XYZ file of C-alpha atoms in Angstrom:
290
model
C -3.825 -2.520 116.329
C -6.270 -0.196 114.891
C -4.565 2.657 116.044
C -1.162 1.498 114.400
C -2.900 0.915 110.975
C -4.333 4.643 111.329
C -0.900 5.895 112.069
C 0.272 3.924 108.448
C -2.214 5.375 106.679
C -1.524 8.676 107.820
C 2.219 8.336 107.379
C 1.617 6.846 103.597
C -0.711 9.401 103.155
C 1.839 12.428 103.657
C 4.649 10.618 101.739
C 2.303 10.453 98.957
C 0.860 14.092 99.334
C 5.114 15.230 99.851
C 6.101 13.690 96.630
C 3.302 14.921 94.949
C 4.461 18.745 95.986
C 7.847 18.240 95.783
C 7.029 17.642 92.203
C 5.233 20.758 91.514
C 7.696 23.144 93.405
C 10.679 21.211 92.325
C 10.468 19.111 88.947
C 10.252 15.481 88.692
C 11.700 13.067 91.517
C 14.972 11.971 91.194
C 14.288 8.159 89.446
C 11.543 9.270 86.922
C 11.336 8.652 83.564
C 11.095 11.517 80.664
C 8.181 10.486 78.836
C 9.462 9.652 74.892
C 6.189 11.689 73.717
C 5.425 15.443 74.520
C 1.871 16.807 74.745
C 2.718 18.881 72.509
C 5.607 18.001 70.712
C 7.270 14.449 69.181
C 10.207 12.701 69.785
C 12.960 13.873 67.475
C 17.038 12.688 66.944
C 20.253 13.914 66.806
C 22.805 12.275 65.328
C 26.476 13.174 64.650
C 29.595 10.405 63.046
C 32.868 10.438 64.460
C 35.304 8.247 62.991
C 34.455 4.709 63.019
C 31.368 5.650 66.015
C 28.143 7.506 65.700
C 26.803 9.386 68.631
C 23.004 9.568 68.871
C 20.818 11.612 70.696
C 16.798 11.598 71.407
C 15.285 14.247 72.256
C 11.686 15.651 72.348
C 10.548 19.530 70.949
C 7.796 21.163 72.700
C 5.799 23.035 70.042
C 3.701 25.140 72.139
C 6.482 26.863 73.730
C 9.016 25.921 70.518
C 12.061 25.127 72.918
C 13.947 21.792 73.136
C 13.231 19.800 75.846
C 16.062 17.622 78.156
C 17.919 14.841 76.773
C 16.243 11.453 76.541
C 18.792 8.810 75.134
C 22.218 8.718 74.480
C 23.450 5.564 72.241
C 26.386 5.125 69.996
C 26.527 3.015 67.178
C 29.589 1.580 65.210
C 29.899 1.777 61.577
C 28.708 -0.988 59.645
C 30.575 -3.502 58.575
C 28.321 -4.938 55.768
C 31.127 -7.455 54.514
C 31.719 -8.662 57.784
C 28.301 -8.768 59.171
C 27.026 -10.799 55.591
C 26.745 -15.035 56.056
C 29.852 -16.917 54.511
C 27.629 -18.492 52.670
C 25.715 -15.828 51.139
C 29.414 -14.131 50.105
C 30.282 -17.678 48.527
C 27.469 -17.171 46.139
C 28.066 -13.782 44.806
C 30.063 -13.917 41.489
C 33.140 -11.099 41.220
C 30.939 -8.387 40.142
C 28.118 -8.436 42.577
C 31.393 -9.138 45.248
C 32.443 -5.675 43.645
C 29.575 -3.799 44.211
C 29.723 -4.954 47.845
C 33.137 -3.586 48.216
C 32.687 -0.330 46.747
C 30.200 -0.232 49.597
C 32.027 -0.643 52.620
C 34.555 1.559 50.778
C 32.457 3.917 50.779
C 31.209 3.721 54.272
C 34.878 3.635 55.622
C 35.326 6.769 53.815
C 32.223 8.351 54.871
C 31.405 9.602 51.655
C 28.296 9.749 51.213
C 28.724 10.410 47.089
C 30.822 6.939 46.443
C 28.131 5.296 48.155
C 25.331 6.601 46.305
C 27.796 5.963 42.756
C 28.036 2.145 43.812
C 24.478 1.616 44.610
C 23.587 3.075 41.605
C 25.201 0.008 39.991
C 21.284 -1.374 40.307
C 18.924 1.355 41.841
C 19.013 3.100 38.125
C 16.429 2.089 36.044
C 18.875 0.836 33.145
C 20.611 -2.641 33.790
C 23.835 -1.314 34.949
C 26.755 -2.503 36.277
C 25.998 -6.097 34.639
C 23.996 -6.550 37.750
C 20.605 -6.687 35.626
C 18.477 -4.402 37.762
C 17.296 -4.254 40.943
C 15.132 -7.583 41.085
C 18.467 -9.815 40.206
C 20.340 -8.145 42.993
C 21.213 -10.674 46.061
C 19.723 -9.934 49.090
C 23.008 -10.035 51.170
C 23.670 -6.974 48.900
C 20.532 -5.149 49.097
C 20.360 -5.438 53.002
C 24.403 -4.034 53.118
C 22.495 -1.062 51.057
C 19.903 -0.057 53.716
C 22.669 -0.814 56.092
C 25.245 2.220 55.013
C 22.116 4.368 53.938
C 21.173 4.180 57.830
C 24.800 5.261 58.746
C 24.730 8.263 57.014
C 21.033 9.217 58.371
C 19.262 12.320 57.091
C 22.216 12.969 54.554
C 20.915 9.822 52.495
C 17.402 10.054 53.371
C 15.785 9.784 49.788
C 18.286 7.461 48.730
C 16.024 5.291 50.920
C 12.910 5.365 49.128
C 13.881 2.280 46.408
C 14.520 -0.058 49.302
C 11.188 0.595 50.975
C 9.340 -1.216 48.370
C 11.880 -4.120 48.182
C 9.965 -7.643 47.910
C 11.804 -8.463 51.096
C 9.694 -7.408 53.708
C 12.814 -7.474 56.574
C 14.443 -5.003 53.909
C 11.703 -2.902 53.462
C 10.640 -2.741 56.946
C 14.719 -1.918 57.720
C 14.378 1.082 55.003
C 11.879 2.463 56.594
C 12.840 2.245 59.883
C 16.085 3.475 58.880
C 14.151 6.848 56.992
C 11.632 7.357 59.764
C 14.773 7.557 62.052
C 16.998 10.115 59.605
C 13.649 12.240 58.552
C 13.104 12.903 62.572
C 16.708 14.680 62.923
C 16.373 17.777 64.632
C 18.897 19.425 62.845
C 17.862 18.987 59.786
C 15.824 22.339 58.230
C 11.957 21.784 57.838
C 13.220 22.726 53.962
C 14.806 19.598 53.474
C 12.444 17.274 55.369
C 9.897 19.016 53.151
C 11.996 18.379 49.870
C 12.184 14.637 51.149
C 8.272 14.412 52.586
C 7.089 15.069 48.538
C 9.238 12.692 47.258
C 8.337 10.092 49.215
C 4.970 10.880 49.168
C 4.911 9.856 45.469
C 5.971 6.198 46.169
C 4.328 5.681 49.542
C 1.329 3.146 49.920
C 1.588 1.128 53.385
C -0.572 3.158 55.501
C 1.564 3.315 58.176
C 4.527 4.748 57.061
C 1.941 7.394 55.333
C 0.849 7.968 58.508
C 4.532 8.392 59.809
C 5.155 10.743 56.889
C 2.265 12.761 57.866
C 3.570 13.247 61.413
C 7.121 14.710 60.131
C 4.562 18.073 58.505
C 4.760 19.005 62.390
C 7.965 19.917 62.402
C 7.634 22.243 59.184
C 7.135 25.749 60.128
C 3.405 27.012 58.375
C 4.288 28.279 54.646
C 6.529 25.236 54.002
C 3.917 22.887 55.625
C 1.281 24.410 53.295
C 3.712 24.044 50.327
C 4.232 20.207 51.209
C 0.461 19.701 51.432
C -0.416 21.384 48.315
C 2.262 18.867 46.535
C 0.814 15.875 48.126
C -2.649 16.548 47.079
C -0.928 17.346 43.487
C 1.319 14.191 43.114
C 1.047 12.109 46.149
C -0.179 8.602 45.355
C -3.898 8.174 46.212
C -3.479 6.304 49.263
C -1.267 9.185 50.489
C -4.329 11.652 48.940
C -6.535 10.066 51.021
C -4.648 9.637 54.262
C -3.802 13.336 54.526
C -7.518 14.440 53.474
C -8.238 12.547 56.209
C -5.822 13.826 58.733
C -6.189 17.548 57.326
C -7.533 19.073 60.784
C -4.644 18.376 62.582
C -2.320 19.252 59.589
C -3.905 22.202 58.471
C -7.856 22.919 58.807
C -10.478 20.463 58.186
C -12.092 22.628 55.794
C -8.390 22.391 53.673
C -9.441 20.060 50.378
C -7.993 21.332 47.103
C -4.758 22.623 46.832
C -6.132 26.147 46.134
C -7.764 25.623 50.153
C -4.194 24.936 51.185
C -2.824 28.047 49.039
C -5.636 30.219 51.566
C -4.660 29.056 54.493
C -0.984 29.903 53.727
C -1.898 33.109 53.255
C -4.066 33.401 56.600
C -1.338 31.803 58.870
C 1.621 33.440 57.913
C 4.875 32.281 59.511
C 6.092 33.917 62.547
C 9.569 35.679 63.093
C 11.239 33.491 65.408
C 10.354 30.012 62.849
C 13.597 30.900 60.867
C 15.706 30.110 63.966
C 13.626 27.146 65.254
C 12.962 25.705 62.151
C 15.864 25.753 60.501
C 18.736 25.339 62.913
C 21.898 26.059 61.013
C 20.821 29.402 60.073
C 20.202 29.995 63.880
C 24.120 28.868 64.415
C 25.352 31.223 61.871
C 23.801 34.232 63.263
C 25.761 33.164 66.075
């Protein structure tokens, strides 16, 4: 008996030691999971719309060696239908102009323009009562959530357009804003420019600490002089909860000694960008060289 049990151990023991090489000379084991989070990278999206379906990929960038790593998730998702996916009750209730508004919605979403959309939500995101809506408080809900809803379709094209909804009284809404930024900011396509352009607008509405802390996370994927840039207009107009979060956070952002604006404008000039961060950073001017 004793002898059998020695023979199991021995046999479990070289399975164990097998797998364990096979996995350094040969990659991961059939079966195993790619971790969501990189040592030294995040996990990042692709997205692309087809017709009435759009195609989603996750993916995760390795900063150290600044290649893409393999494909995570693939997931489609339909487009919205906001008028069909509303209660019958809550559509009973809206009088012919709020009705109106919702149309010019889905309109817009079955016509994937991006433009009508932002021209019928404008109806009561502007800060004049327009539209005979009477501003954004009077709006229904039922409207307001079909908002965030084509928003999210159109991902990092309507990022910003995002930013009224995240302080909505509603927390479901506002939590569905975010969730629905968070998701278009992290597009790996889109050039660390842009995310920058978007990161200081935000930052001058933002005061949940957690989706400051989220924001903070997206200055990773900014290559150094725009990442500076973005810091120095957070310190400048960023609310102070933002202010304080990123002073906070500044050594892994920058340098812990980086306090003023004027430290971030020194450490630009110190780390200058390297020659291949055009490329990675900003993936459509990669294509066109192409």
């Amino acid at each position: 008996m004793r002898s059998e049990f020695k023979i199991c151990i021995i046999v479990l023991a070289s399975i164990a030691i097998g797998a364990v090489g096979s996995w350094f000379l040969f990659g991961r084991p059939a079966g195993a999971v790619e971790s969501q989070e990189t040592v030294h990278g995040q996990r990042l999206a692709k997205s692309s719309r087809s017709g009435n379906v759009k195609k989603i990929t996750e993916i995760s960038v390795n900063r150290k060696s600044g290649k893409k790593s393999v494909r995570i998730v693939e997931s489609e998702e339909l487009r919205p239908n906001v008028i069909e996916d509303a209660d019958i009750d809550d559509l009973d209730q809206l009088s012919d102009t709020q009705r109106s508004v919702l149309d010019e919605i889905q309109a817009a979403l079955d016509a994937d323009d991006v433009k009508a959309l932002r021209k019928a939500l404008s109806r009561f995101t502007a800060s004049v009562k327009a539209g005979g809506l009477g501003g954004y408080a009077n709006v229904p809900r039922v409207i307001r959530s079909a908002a965030v809803q084509a928003l999210g379709w159109f991902g990092k094209d309507a990022a910003v357009d995002l930013i009224d909804f995240m302080a909505d009284a509603d927390e479901e809404i506002s939590s569905d804003a975010f969730d629905q930024f968070e998701f278009a900011l992290q597009d790996v396509d889109m050039s660390d420019y842009d995310r920058a352009a978007i990161v200081k607008t935000t930052a001058k509405a933002l005061t949940d600490p957690d989706r400051i802390d989220s924001l903070l996370t997206s200055l990773n994927d900014m290559r150094n002089s725009v990442k500076a840039d973005t810091v120095i207009s957070m310190l400048t107009e960023g609310t102070d909860q933002v202010k304080q979060m990123l002073l906070e956070q500044m050594g892994m952002i920058l340098d812990e000694d980086v306090r003023t604006p004027d430290d971030a404008r020194r450490w630009k000039a110190e780390n200058p960008d390297d020659p291949d961060d055009e490329s990675f950073y900003n993936p459509s001017s990669a294509e066109s060289e192409d």
